Coordinates of C-alpha atoms and ligand atoms in Angstrom, one line a residue:
X1 CA -36.3 18.0 -8.3
X2 CA -34.6 19.2 -5.5
X3 CA -36.4 22.2 -3.3
X4 CA -35.0 21.6 0.1
X5 CA -33.4 24.0 1.1
X6 CA -30.2 25.8 -0.5
X7 CA -27.4 28.4 0.8
X8 CA -25.6 30.0 -2.3
X9 CA -21.8 29.1 -1.9
X10 CA -20.2 28.0 -4.8
X11 CA -20.0 29.9 -7.9
X12 CA -21.7 27.3 -10.7
X13 CA -22.1 26.0 -13.0
X14 CA -18.3 25.1 -13.0
X15 CA -16.6 25.1 -16.4
X16 CA -15.1 22.0 -18.6
X17 CA -11.9 21.5 -19.4
X18 CA -11.2 19.2 -23.0
X19 CA -7.6 18.3 -21.7
X20 CA -6.4 18.8 -25.5
X21 CA -3.3 18.9 -24.7
X22 CA -2.9 16.3 -22.3
X23 CA -4.5 13.7 -24.2
X24 CA -1.0 15.1 -27.0
X25 CA 1.4 13.5 -24.5
X26 CA -1.0 10.9 -24.1
X27 CA -0.2 9.9 -27.4
X28 CA -2.8 11.0 -29.2
X29 CA -6.4 10.8 -30.4
X30 CA -4.8 7.0 -31.9
X31 CA -3.6 6.0 -28.6
X32 CA -5.8 8.4 -25.7
X33 CA -9.3 8.4 -24.8
X34 CA -10.5 12.4 -25.4
X35 CA -10.7 13.4 -21.3
X36 CA -13.1 16.0 -20.4
X37 CA -11.9 17.4 -16.4
X38 CA -14.9 19.0 -14.5
X39 CA -13.8 22.3 -12.9
X40 CA -15.5 21.5 -8.8
X41 CA -11.4 23.0 -8.2
X42 CA -13.3 26.0 -9.6
X43 CA -16.6 26.5 -7.7
X44 CA -15.3 29.9 -5.7
X45 CA -15.4 29.5 -1.8
X46 CA -12.1 30.5 -0.1
X47 CA -10.3 28.6 -3.6
X48 CA -12.7 25.9 -3.6
X49 CA -13.6 23.3 -3.9
X50 CA -16.1 19.8 -3.7
X51 CA -16.8 21.0 -0.3
X52 CA -19.0 24.0 -2.3
X53 CA -21.3 22.1 -2.9
X54 CA -22.2 20.1 -0.1
X55 CA -21.9 23.4 2.0
X56 CA -24.8 25.4 0.4
X57 CA -27.2 22.6 1.8
X58 CA -25.2 22.1 4.5
X59 CA -25.3 25.3 5.7
X60 CA -29.0 26.1 4.7
X61 CA -29.6 23.6 7.3
X62 CA -28.4 25.0 9.9
X63 CA -30.2 28.5 9.0
X64 CA -33.4 26.4 8.7
X65 CA -32.1 24.8 12.7
X66 CA -31.9 28.7 13.9
X67 CA -27.9 27.5 14.1
X68 CA -25.5 30.0 15.8
X69 CA -22.2 27.7 15.4
X70 CA -21.2 25.7 12.8
X71 CA -18.8 23.0 14.3
X72 CA -16.8 20.5 12.0
X73 CA -14.2 17.6 11.9
X74 CA -11.2 16.7 9.5
X75 CA -7.7 17.0 9.8
X76 CA -5.3 19.5 9.7
X77 CA -4.9 20.4 5.7
X78 CA -9.0 19.2 5.4
X79 CA -9.8 21.3 2.4
X80 CA -13.1 20.6 4.2
X81 CA -12.9 22.7 7.2
X82 CA -11.3 24.8 5.0
X83 CA -13.9 25.4 3.6
X84 CA -16.9 26.0 5.8
X85 CA -15.4 28.4 7.8
X86 CA -15.6 30.1 4.6
X87 CA -18.8 29.5 4.3
X88 CA -19.4 30.7 8.2
X89 CA -18.2 34.0 6.9
X90 CA -20.5 34.3 4.0
X91 CA -23.7 32.8 6.3
X92 CA -22.6 35.1 9.0
X93 CA -22.6 32.1 11.7
X94 CA -19.7 31.3 13.6
X95 CA -17.2 28.8 12.9
X96 CA -15.5 25.7 15.7
X97 CA -12.8 23.3 13.6
X98 CA -11.9 20.3 15.7
X99 CA -8.8 19.4 13.9
X100 CA -6.2 16.0 14.0
X101 CA -3.1 16.9 14.4
X102 CA 0.5 15.2 14.5
X103 CA 2.2 17.9 16.5
X104 CA 0.6 19.9 19.1
X105 CA 1.5 23.3 17.9
X106 CA 1.1 22.1 13.6
X107 CA 2.9 25.2 11.0
X108 CA 0.8 28.0 9.8
X109 CA 0.8 27.0 6.4
X110 CA -2.0 25.8 3.6
X111 CA -5.7 24.8 5.0
X112 CA -4.6 26.0 8.4
X113 CA -3.3 29.6 7.2
X114 CA -6.5 29.9 5.6
X115 CA -9.1 29.4 9.0
X116 CA -7.5 31.6 10.7
X117 CA -8.0 33.9 7.8
X118 CA -11.3 32.9 8.1
X119 CA -11.4 33.6 11.7
X120 CA -12.2 30.7 12.7
X121 CA -11.6 28.6 16.4
X122 CA -9.5 25.7 16.0
X123 CA -8.8 22.8 17.9
X124 CA -6.5 20.8 18.3
X125 CA -6.4 16.9 18.5
X126 CA -3.1 14.8 18.3
X127 CA -3.3 12.0 17.6
X128 CA -0.4 9.8 16.1
X129 CA -2.4 8.5 12.8
X130 CA -4.7 11.6 12.0
X131 CA -7.2 9.8 10.5
X132 CA -7.8 6.9 14.3
X133 CA -8.3 10.0 16.3
X134 CA -12.8 10.1 14.9
X135 CA -13.9 8.9 18.6
X136 CA -11.5 11.5 20.3
X137 CA -12.6 13.7 18.0
X138 CA -16.4 13.2 19.3
X139 CA -15.5 13.8 22.6
X140 CA -13.9 17.0 21.8
X141 CA -17.0 18.0 19.6
X142 CA -19.5 17.3 21.9
X143 CA -17.4 19.5 24.8
X144 CA -17.6 22.6 22.2
X145 CA -21.7 21.2 22.1
X146 CA -21.7 22.1 25.7
X147 CA -19.8 24.9 25.6
X148 CA -21.4 27.0 22.3
X149 CA -25.1 26.0 24.9
X150 CA -23.2 27.7 27.5
X151 CA -23.0 31.2 25.7
X152 CA -26.1 30.7 25.0
X153 CA -25.2 29.3 20.9
X154 CA -27.0 26.8 18.8
X155 CA -24.2 24.5 17.1
X156 CA -24.9 22.8 14.4
X157 CA -22.4 20.3 13.9
X158 CA -21.4 18.9 10.4
X159 CA -19.8 15.5 10.1
X160 CA -16.5 15.1 8.0
X161 CA -16.0 15.5 4.8
X162 CA -19.9 17.3 5.3
X163 CA -20.6 14.0 4.3
X164 CA -24.0 13.4 5.4
X165 CA -27.1 12.7 3.8
X166 CA -27.7 16.4 3.4
X167 CA -23.9 16.9 1.9
X168 CA -24.6 14.3 -0.6
X169 CA -27.2 16.0 -2.5
X170 CA -24.6 18.8 -3.8
X171 CA -23.3 15.7 -5.8
X172 CA -27.4 14.6 -6.9
X173 CA -27.7 18.5 -7.7
X174 CA -23.8 18.3 -9.5
X175 CA -24.6 15.2 -11.4
X176 CA -27.1 17.1 -13.4
X177 CA -24.9 19.9 -14.0
X178 CA -22.6 17.7 -15.1
X179 CA -24.8 15.5 -17.4
X180 CA -26.7 18.7 -19.1
X181 CA -23.3 19.8 -19.8
X182 CA -22.2 17.2 -21.3
X183 CA -25.4 16.2 -23.0
X184 CA -24.9 20.0 -24.7
X185 CA -21.5 19.6 -25.6
X186 CA -23.2 16.0 -27.6
X187 CA -20.2 14.2 -25.3
X188 CA -21.3 10.6 -23.8
X189 CA -18.2 8.9 -21.2
X190 CA -17.5 6.3 -20.4
X191 CA -16.4 6.6 -17.6
X192 CA -15.8 9.6 -14.4
X193 CA -12.9 9.3 -12.1
X194 CA -12.7 10.6 -8.8
X195 CA -10.9 10.9 -5.4
X196 CA -12.5 9.4 -3.0
X197 CA -12.1 10.3 1.0
X198 CA -15.4 9.7 3.5
X199 CA -17.2 9.0 0.8
X200 CA -20.5 12.4 0.9
X201 CA -19.6 12.9 -3.2
X202 CA -19.4 9.2 -4.2
X203 CA -23.4 8.7 -2.0
X204 CA -24.3 12.1 -4.0
X205 CA -22.9 11.3 -7.7
X206 CA -24.2 7.3 -7.6
X207 CA -27.7 9.0 -6.4
X208 CA -27.6 11.8 -8.8
X209 CA -26.4 8.9 -11.4
X210 CA -29.1 7.6 -11.4
X211 CA -31.3 10.1 -11.5
X212 CA -30.2 11.7 -14.6
X213 CA -29.9 9.0 -16.2
X214 CA -26.2 9.5 -16.4
X215 CA -24.2 7.8 -19.5
X216 CA -20.9 7.4 -17.6
X217 CA -19.9 4.1 -15.0
X218 CA -18.6 5.8 -12.0
X219 CA -15.0 5.5 -11.0
X220 CA -13.9 7.0 -7.1
X221 CA -10.6 6.0 -6.3
X222 CA -9.6 5.6 -2.9
X223 CA -7.3 7.7 -1.4
X224 CA -7.5 6.4 2.1
X225 CA -8.3 3.4 4.4
X226 CA -11.3 1.3 5.8
X227 CA -13.6 0.7 2.8
X228 CA -16.4 -1.8 4.1
X229 CA -17.1 1.0 7.0
X230 CA -17.6 3.6 4.5
X231 CA -19.0 1.7 1.9
X232 CA -21.6 1.4 4.9
X233 CA -21.5 5.5 5.3
X234 CA -21.8 5.9 0.9
X235 CA -24.8 3.6 1.4
X236 CA -26.2 5.5 4.5
X237 CA -25.8 9.4 3.1
X238 CA -27.3 8.4 -0.6
X239 CA -30.7 5.9 0.3
X240 CA -30.4 9.5 3.4
X241 CA -30.7 11.7 0.7
X242 CA -33.5 9.3 -2.1
X243 CA -35.8 9.8 1.1
X244 CA -34.6 13.2 1.4
X245 CA -35.3 14.2 -1.7
X246 CA -38.5 11.7 -1.5
X247 CA -37.6 9.6 -4.3
X248 CA -38.0 5.9 -4.9
X249 CA -34.2 5.3 -6.4
X250 CA -31.8 3.0 -3.5
X251 CA -28.4 2.8 -4.2
X252 CA -26.6 -0.8 -3.0
X253 CA -23.6 -1.9 -1.6
X254 CA -22.6 -3.1 -5.5
X255 CA -23.1 0.5 -7.2
X256 CA -20.5 1.9 -4.7
X257 CA -17.7 0.5 -5.8
X258 CA -14.0 2.0 -4.7
X259 CA -10.7 1.6 -6.5
X260 CA -8.2 0.1 -4.1
X261 CA -5.5 0.2 -6.1
X262 CA -3.3 3.9 -5.8
X263 CA -4.0 5.1 -1.9
X264 CA 0.2 4.1 -1.3
X265 CA 1.1 3.8 1.7
X266 CA -1.9 6.2 3.2
X267 CA -3.6 9.6 3.7
X268 CA -2.2 12.2 1.8
X269 CA 1.1 10.3 2.0
X270 CA 1.7 11.0 -1.5
X271 CA 2.3 8.4 -4.1
X272 CA 5.3 8.3 -6.9
X273 CA 1.8 7.9 -9.8
X274 CA 0.0 11.0 -7.9
X275 CA 3.3 13.3 -7.9
X276 CA 3.9 12.5 -12.0
X277 CA 0.4 13.3 -12.6
X278 CA 0.1 16.4 -10.3
X279 CA 3.5 17.6 -12.6
X280 CA 1.6 15.8 -15.7
X281 CA -1.3 17.8 -16.0
X282 CA 0.4 21.0 -14.6
X283 CA 2.7 20.5 -17.6
X284 CA 0.0 20.3 -20.3
X285 CA -2.9 22.0 -18.8
X286 CA -1.8 24.4 -16.1
X287 CA -4.4 22.8 -14.1
X288 CA -3.5 22.0 -10.1
X289 CA -4.2 18.4 -8.2
X290 CA -3.4 18.3 -5.0
X291 CA -1.1 15.9 -3.1
X292 CA -4.0 14.4 -0.8
X293 CA -6.6 14.1 -3.5
X294 CA -7.6 15.0 -6.7
X295 CA -3.2 13.2 -7.8
X296 CA -4.4 10.0 -6.9
X297 CA -7.5 10.1 -8.8
X298 CA -6.3 11.4 -11.6
X299 CA -2.9 8.4 -11.6
X300 CA -5.8 5.7 -11.0
X301 CA -6.8 7.5 -14.7
X302 CA -3.4 7.8 -15.7
X303 CA -2.3 3.8 -15.4
X304 CA -5.8 3.1 -17.1
X305 CA -5.2 4.9 -20.1
X306 CA -1.4 4.1 -20.5
X307 CA -2.9 0.6 -19.8
X308 CA -5.0 0.4 -23.0
X309 CA -7.7 -0.4 -21.1
X310 CA -10.3 2.7 -22.1
X311 CA -10.8 2.7 -26.1
X312 CA -9.6 6.1 -27.5
X313 CA -12.7 6.7 -29.3
X314 CA -13.9 6.3 -25.6
X315 CA -15.1 9.5 -24.0
X316 CA -14.2 9.8 -20.2
X317 CA -14.0 13.0 -17.2
X318 CA -12.3 13.4 -14.6
X319 CA -14.1 15.4 -11.8
X320 CA -11.4 18.1 -10.4
X321 CA -12.2 18.4 -6.5
X322 CA -10.0 21.0 -5.5
X323 CA -7.5 20.7 -2.9
X324 CA -5.0 23.7 -4.3
X325 CA -4.0 24.6 -0.5
X326 CA -2.4 21.9 0.3
X327 CA 0.7 22.1 -2.5
X328 CA 0.9 25.3 -0.5
X329 CA 2.8 22.9 2.8
X330 CA 6.1 22.5 3.6
X331 CA 5.9 18.8 3.0
X332 CA 5.2 19.4 -0.2
X333 CA 7.0 22.0 -0.8
X334 CA 9.8 19.3 0.0
X335 CA 8.6 16.9 -3.0
X336 CA 10.6 19.6 -5.3
X337 CA 13.4 20.6 -4.2
Ligands
PLP1 C1 -13.0 16.2 0.6 C2 -12.1 16.2 -0.2 C3 -12.4 14.7 -1.3 C4 -12.8 13.4 -1.7 O1 -14.5 13.5 -0.9 P1 -15.4 13.7 -0.4 O2 -17.1 13.6 -0.3 O3 -15.0 13.0 1.5 O4 -15.6 11.8 -0.8 C5 -12.1 14.1 -2.8 N1 -10.9 15.8 -2.7 C6 -10.7 16.7 -2.4 C7 -10.0 18.1 -2.4 C8 -11.5 17.1 -1.0 O5 -11.5 18.4 0.3

């Protein structure tokens, strides 16, 4: 199905955990559906996560275009930025990260510490609301592109979250992998939950579900505001990805439902339900969720299970998209002292 250039970065296939201890803690098989966790936190690539699948196609595209440098953007604790820096090391590319932060000199911890270890050239764009610096960071990116050109280097710009059409292909192939595994297990889950940010994952999962005839309904859980613009972004990425793949499937606004009920106060602001999800999954399965994405996604799953919205005879899947370095920040530690 996929003959686009792909640069190997991830350790695939990722495993699936049958969360039997979590299920027991939620009342057992008479009350709680079977919960499978697709472990894309275990992709490898600088501590893993969903960006590894996108980067396999993005880095291959950068190399095909003769790039010397990759540039990307994000919040200061961006998992995507950290994994881009790791991928650049492996591919022999220079990496410049343009990161928004509330502070002129942010604490070197979590993902930012790893950015430093991977040798990325980090530029900060101070902003009260890191999510609203978009536009200002584009200006900085354009300057970096010019700087690189002046030094004789061709730059490849990866959009925030790696959520371009090329990046979305990572979750078209990721879906084929998951659906194959589920068939092998004889499982036909009714829902697939995942935390949804810049929407490249959703774009790939949505197109992939059509192409792989997936049994589940996609249950994206928003972790930040800005729904109308994000639906358009997902739709564009998905349909451009379909064009790249030469398939006739099309993705519509109606295919791109995202649950808005678990954002809390905003991007990267932990919720009580998310913090509880982190504890519960750590203590039952020794699986680590992150405070920004997966804990909010998982809190939606827990809410629906506890509300009895999902028949206990069903199977559901949670796509664990990674994010573990954000646990090692003072901000998260402050929730545990
Ligand atoms: C980036 C990210 C997501 C969201 O993926 P998008 O493609 O940006 O929607 C979810 N979880 C983690 C841990 C991430 O780093």
